[in-house]
Tab-separated table of C-alpha atoms in Angstrom:
chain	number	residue	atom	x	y	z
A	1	UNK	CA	-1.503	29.161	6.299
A	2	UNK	CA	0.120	32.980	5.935
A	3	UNK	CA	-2.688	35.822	6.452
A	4	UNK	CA	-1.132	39.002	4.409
A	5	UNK	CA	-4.032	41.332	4.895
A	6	UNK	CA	-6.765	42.082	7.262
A	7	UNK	CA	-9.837	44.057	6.649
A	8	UNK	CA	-12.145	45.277	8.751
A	9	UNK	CA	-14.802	47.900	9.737
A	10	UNK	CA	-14.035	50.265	12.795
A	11	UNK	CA	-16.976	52.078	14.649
A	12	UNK	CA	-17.708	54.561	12.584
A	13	UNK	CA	-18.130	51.958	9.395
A	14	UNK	CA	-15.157	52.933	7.826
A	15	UNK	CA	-13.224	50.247	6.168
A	16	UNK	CA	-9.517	49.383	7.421
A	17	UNK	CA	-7.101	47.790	5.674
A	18	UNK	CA	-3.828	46.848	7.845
A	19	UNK	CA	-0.812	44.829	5.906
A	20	UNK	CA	0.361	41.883	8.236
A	21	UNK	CA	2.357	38.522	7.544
A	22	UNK	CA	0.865	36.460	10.247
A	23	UNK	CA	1.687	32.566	10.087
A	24	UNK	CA	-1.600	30.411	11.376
A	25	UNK	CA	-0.431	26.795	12.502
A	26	UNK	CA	-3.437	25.208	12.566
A	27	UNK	CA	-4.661	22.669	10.085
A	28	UNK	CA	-8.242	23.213	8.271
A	29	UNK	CA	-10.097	20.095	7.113
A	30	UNK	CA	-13.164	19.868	4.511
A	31	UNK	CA	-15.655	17.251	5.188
A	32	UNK	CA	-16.744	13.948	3.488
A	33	UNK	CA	-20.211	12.950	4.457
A	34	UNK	CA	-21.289	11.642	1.094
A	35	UNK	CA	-21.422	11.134	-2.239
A	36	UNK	CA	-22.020	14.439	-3.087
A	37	UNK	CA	-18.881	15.324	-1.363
A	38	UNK	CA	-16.404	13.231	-2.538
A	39	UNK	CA	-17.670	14.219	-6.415
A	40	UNK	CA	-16.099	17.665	-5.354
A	41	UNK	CA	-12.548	16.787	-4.230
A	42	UNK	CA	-10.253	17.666	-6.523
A	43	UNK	CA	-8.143	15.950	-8.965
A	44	UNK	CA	-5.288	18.675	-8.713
A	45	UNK	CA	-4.798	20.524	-5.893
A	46	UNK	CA	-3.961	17.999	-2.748
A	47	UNK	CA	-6.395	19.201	0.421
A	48	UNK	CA	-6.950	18.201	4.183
A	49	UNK	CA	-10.417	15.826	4.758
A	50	UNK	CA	-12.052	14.600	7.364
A	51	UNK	CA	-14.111	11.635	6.785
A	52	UNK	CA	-16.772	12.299	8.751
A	53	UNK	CA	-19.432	9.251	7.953
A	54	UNK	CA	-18.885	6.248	6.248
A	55	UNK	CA	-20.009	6.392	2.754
A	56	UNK	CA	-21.678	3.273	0.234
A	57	UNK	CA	-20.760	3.816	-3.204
A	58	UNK	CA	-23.007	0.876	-4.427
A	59	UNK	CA	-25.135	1.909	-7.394
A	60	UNK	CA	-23.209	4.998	-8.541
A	61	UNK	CA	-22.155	5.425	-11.810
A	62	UNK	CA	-19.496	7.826	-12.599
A	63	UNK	CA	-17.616	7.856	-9.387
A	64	UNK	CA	-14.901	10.696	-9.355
A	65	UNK	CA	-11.447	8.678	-9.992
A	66	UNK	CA	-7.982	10.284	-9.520
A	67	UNK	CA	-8.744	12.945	-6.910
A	68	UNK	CA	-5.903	13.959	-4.535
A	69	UNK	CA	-5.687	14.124	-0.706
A	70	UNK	CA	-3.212	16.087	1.493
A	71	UNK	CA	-4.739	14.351	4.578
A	72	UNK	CA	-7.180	11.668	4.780
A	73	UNK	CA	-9.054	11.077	8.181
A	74	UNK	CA	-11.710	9.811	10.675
A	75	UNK	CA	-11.254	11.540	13.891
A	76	UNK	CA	-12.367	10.901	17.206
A	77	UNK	CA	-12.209	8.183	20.070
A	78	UNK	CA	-14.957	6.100	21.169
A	79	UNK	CA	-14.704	3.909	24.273
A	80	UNK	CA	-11.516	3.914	24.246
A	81	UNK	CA	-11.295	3.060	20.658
A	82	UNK	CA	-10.162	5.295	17.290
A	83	UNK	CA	-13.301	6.143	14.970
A	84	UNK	CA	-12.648	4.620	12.025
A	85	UNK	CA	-15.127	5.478	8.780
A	86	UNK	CA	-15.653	3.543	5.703
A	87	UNK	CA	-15.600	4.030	2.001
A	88	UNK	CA	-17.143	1.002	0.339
A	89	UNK	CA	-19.539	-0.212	-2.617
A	90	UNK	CA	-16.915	1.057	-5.462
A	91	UNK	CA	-17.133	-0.767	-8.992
A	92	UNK	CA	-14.743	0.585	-12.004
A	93	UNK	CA	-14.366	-0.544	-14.801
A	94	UNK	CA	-11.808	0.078	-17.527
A	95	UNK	CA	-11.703	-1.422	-21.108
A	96	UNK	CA	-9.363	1.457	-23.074
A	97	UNK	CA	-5.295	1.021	-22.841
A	98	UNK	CA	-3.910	3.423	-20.904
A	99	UNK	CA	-1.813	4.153	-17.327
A	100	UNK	CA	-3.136	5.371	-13.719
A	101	UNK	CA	-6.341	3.897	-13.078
A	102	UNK	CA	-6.839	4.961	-10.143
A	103	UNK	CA	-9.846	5.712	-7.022
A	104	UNK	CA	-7.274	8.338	-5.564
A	105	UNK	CA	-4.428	9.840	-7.620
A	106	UNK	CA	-1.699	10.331	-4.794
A	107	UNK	CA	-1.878	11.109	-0.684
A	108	UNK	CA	0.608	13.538	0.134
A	109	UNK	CA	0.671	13.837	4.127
A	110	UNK	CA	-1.755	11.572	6.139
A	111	UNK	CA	-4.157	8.699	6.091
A	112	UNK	CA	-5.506	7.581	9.553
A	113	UNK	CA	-8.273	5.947	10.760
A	114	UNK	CA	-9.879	4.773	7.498
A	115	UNK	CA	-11.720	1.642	6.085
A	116	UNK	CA	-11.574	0.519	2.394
A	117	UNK	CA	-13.977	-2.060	1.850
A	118	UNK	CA	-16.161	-3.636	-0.555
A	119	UNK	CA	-13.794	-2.430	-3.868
A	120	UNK	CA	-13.587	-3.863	-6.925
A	121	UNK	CA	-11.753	-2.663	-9.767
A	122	UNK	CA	-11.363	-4.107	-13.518
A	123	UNK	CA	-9.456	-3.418	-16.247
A	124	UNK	CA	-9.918	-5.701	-19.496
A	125	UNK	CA	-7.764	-3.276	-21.821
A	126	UNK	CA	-5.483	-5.345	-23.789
A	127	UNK	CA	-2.156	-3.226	-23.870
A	128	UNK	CA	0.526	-3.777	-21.004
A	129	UNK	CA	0.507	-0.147	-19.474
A	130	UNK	CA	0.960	1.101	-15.617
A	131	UNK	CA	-1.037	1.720	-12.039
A	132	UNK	CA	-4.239	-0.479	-11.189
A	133	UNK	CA	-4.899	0.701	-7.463
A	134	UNK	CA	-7.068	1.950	-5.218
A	135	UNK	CA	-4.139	4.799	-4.331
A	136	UNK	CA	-1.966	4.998	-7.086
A	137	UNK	CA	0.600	7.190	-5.314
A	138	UNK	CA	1.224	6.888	-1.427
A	139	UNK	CA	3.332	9.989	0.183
A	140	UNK	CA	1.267	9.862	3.269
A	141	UNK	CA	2.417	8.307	6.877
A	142	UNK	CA	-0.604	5.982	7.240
A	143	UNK	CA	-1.950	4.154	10.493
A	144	UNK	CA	-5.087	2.223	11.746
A	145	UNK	CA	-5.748	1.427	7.928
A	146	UNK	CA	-7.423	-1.330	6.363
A	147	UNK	CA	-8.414	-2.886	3.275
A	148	UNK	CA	-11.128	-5.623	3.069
A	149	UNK	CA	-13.459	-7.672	0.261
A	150	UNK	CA	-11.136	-6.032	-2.422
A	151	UNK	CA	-10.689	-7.049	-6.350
A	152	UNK	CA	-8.209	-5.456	-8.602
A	153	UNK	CA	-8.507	-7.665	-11.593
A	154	UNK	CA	-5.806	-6.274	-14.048
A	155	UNK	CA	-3.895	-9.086	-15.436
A	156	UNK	CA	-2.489	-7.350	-18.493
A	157	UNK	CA	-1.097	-4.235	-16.021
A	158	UNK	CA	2.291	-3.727	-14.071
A	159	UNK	CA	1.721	-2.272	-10.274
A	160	UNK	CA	-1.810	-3.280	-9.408
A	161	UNK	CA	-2.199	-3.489	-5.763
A	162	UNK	CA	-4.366	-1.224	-3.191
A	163	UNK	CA	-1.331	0.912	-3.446
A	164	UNK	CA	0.592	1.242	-6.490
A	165	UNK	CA	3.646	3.301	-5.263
A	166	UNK	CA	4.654	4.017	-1.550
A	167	UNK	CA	7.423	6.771	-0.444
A	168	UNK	CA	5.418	7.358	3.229
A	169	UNK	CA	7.311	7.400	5.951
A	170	UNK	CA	5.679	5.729	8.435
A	171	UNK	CA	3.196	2.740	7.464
A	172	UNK	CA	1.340	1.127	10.889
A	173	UNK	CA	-1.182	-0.956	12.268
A	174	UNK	CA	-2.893	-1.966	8.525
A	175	UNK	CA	-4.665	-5.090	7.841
A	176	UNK	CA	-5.199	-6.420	3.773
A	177	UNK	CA	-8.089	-8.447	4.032
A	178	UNK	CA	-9.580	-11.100	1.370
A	179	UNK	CA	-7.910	-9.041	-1.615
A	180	UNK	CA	-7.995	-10.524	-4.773
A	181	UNK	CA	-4.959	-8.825	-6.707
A	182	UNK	CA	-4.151	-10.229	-10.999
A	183	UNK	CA	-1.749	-8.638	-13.290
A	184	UNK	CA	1.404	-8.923	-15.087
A	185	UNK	CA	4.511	-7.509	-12.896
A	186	UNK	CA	4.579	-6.247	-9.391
A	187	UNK	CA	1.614	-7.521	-7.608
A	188	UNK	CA	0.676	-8.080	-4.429
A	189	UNK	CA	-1.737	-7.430	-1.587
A	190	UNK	CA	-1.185	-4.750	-0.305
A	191	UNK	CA	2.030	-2.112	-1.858
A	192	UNK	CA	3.067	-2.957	-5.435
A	193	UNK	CA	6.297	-0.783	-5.268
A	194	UNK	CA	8.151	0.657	-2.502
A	195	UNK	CA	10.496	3.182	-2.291
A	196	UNK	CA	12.434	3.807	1.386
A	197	UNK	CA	14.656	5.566	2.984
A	198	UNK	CA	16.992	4.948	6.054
A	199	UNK	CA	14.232	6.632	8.594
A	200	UNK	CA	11.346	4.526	7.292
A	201	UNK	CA	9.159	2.195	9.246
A	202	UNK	CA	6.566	-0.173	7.941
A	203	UNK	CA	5.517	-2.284	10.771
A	204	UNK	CA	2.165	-4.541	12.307
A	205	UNK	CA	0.762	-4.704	8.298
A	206	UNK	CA	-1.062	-8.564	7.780
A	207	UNK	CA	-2.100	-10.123	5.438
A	208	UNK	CA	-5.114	-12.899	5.515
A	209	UNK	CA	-7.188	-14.467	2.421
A	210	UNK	CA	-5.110	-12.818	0.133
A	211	UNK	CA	-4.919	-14.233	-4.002
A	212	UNK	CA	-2.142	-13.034	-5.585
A	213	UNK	CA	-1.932	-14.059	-9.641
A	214	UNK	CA	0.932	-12.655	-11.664
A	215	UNK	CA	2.161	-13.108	-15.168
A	216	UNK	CA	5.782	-12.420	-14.459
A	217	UNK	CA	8.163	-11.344	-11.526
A	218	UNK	CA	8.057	-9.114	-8.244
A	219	UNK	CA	5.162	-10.613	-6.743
A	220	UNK	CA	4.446	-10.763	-2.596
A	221	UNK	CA	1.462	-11.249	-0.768
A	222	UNK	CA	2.058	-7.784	0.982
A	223	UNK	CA	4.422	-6.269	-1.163
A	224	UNK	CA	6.066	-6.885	-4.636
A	225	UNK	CA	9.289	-5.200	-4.099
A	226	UNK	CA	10.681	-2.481	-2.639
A	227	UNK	CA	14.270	0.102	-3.882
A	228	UNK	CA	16.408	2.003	-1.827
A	229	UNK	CA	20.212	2.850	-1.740
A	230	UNK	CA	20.753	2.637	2.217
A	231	UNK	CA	21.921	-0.268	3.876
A	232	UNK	CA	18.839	-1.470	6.129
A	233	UNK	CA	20.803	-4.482	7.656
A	234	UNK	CA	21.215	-2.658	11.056
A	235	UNK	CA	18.175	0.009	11.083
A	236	UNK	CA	15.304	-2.505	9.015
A	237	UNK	CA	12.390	-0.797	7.256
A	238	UNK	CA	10.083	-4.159	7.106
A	239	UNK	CA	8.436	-5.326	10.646
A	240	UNK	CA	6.490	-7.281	12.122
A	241	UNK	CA	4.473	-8.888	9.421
A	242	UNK	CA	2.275	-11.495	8.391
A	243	UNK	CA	0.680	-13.452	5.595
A	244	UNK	CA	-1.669	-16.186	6.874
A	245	UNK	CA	-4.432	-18.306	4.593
A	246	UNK	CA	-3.215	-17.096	1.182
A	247	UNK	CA	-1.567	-18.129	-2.103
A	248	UNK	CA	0.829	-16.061	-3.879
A	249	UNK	CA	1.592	-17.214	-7.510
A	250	UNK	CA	3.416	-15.814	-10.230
A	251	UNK	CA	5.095	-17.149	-13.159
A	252	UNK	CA	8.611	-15.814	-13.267
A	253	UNK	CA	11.533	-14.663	-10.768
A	254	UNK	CA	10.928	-12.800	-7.031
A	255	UNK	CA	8.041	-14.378	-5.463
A	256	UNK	CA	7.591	-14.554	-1.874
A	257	UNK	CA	4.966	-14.511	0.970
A	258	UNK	CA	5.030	-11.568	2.313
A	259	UNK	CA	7.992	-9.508	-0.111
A	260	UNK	CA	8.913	-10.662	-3.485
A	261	UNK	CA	11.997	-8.811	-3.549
A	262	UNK	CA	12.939	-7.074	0.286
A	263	UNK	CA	13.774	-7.996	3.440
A	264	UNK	CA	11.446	-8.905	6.418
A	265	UNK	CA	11.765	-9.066	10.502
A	266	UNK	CA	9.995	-10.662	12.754
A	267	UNK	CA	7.504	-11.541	9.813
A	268	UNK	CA	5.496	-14.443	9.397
A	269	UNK	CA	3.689	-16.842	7.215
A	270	UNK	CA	1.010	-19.625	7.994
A	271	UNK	CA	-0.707	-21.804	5.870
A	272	UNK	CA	0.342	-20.105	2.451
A	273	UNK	CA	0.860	-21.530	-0.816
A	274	UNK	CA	3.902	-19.865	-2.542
A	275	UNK	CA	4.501	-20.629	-6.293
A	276	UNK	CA	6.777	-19.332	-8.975
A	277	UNK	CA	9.811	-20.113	-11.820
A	278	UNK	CA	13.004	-18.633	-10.021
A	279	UNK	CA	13.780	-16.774	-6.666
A	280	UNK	CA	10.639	-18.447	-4.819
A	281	UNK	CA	10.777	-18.100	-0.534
A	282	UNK	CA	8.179	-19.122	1.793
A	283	UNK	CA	8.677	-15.171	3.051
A	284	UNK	CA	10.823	-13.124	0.450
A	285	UNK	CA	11.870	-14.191	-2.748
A	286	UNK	CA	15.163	-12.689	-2.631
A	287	UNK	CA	16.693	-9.986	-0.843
A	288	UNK	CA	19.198	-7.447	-1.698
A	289	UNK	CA	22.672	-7.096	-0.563
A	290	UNK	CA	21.578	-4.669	1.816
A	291	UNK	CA	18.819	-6.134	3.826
A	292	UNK	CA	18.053	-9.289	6.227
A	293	UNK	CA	15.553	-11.708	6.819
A	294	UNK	CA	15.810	-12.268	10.839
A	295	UNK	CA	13.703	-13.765	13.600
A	296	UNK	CA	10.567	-14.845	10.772
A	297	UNK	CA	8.853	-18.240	10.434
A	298	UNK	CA	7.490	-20.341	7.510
A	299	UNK	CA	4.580	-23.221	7.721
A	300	UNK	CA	3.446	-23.278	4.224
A	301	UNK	CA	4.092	-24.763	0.875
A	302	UNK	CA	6.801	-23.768	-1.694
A	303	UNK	CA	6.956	-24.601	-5.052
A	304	UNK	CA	8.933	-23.771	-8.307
A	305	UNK	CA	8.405	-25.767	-12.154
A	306	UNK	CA	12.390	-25.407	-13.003
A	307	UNK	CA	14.518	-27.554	-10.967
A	308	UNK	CA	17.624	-25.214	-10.763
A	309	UNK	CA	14.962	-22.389	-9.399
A	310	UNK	CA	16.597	-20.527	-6.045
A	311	UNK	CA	13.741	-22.113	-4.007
A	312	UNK	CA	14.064	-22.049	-0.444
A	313	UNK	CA	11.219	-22.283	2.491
A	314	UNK	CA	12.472	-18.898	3.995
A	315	UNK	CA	14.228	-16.829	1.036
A	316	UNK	CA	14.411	-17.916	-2.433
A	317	UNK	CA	17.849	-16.341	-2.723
A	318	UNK	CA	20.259	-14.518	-0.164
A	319	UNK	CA	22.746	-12.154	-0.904
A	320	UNK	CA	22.052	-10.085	2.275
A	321	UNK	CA	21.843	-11.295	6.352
A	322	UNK	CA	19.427	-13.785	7.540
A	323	UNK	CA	19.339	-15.253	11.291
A	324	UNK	CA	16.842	-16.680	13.975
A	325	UNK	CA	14.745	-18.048	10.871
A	326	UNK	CA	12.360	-21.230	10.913
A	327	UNK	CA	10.708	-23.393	8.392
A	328	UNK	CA	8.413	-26.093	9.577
A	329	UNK	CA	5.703	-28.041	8.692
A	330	UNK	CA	6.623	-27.093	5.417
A	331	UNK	CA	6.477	-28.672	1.497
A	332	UNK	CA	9.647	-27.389	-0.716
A	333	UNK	CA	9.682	-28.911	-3.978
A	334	UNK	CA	11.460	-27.855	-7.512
A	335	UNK	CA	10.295	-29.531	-10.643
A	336	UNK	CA	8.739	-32.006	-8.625
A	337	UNK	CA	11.839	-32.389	-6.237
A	338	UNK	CA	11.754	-31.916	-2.762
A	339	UNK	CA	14.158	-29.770	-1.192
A	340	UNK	CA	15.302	-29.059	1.851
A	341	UNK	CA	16.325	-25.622	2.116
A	342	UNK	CA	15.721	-22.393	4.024
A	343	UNK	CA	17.195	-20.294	1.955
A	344	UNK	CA	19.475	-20.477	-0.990
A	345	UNK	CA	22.478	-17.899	-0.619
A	346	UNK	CA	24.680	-16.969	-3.806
């Protein structure tokens, strides 16, 4: 914040005007205490909140959709332990084509501390169009974050997943839990699309209870695939992970665990049933050139329908690094075949 102008009154009431170009580094917050509240945030301009209660949605009709955050967050420490506010009891429903249905349009800085829980979003619309989430557009660094008891039932859509498209920077400490995710390309629990650079981290994010349905391809139980132009092999953006409990089906190529198309490290899966055509892993479907799978674990079930399918217990398909990787206890099967594979590498 830059303060051009002060005005003031001296002692004898007269009114003083001094020119200054002061720079304030402090950062001011507006407060979300209700329902009231959030119907004020706005859907353009990107502002600093504080979520200072948690607050039930259930029974509201016209819930404000597509409003913008700077920063997001619950503040405080109890015990010893972060204060971490809720916003739960949301039910939208969309039946007209169209892109970016959305709770929050984009988060440009921060979210910390917060709850999502008790979400259910629908869209019956019968055109294939873009962006079923509860944040369509992540910017923000995000930590201590969770999602729980959350529907996104879009089967006709691409990107429908709490998070439609993350650039943060930093992603920690988040938890997807019993999220129900359907749609047609780039689906998963918890980050449809990524986007990274070499100095991003996304690391201690599980998974648990998740159902994953997709149509076609790029399909993960925490994230359906991720770009970037860097070589990650010896600086890795994806760690420590976990999918446990789950199944994670779609019906066409990059299906995996916990990354349809990526890389992983120390990431694993338990119990999860992994099913799709081509470029099907127990963890990642198939990496890129420039990542690695390394130090991760499968015991789960793999399964493609074509028998010449790139399925592998670890990675559907290689064409990066992969080390220090386990499958056990462990079904692979193509067209009713079982395998025994890892990972297929081209």
């Amino acid at each position: 914040y830059r303060i051009s102008e002060l005005t003031y009154r001296d002692e004898n009431n007269e009114l003083i005007t001094l020119d200054r170009n002061i720079r304030l580094d402090a950062k001011f917050y507006k407060q979300l205490r209700s329902y009231d509240d959030w119907q004020n945030v706005s859907t353009s301009i990107a502002e600093n909140y504080i979520l200072a209660a948690d607050i039930d949605f259930t029974g509201k009709k016209n819930i404000k959709t597509r409003v913008m955050f700077n920063r997001l967050e619950s503040t405080g420490i109890v015990n010893g332990v972060p204060v971490k506010h809720t916003l739960k009891g949301i039910d939208l429903n969309y039946t007209k084509n169209g892109n970016y249905h959305a709770l929050i349009q984009k988060i440009a800085t921060s979210l910390k501390n917060i709850n999502f829980e008790d979400i259910e979003i629908n869209d019956t619309s019968t055109g294939t169009a873009s962006y079923v989430n509860i944040i369509m557009y992540n910017y923000a660094s995000m930590d201590n974050v969770s999602f729980k008891d959350i529907t996104i039932n879009a089967p006709n859509e691409n990107y429908v997943a709490p998070i439609g498209r993350n650039f943060g920077y930093r992603l920690n400490n988040v938890t997807s839990d019993h999220v129900v995710a359907s749609g047609n390309t780039y689906v998963s629990g918890f980050v449809a699309y990524a986007v990274n650079t070499a100095n991003d981290r996304y690391e201690n994010i599980h998974g648990i209870n998740l159902d994953i349905q997709a149509k076609a391809n790029s399909v993960g139980g925490l994230f359906g695939m991720y770009s970037t132009t860097v070589n990650i092999q010896d600086n890795p953006i994806y760690l420590n992970m976990s999918v446990k409990d789950s199944k994670i089906h779609g019906t066409a190529y990059y299906v995996g665990g916990i990354v349809g198309y990526g890389d992983c490290n120390y990431c694993h899966v338990d119990n999860v049933e992994v099913t799709g055509n081509y470029y099907v892993g127990g963890v990642v479907g198939q990496t890129a050139s420039n990542a690695q799978v390394a130090n991760s674990y499968n015991q789960g079930n793999i399964s493609s329908n074509y028998a010449r399918a790139y399925v592998g217990g670890i990675i559907g398909y290689i064409t990066g690094n992969a080390y220090n990787i386990n499958l056990s206890a462990s079904a692979v099967e193509a067209d009713g075949t079982s395998l025994i594979r890892v990972f297929n590498s081209n």
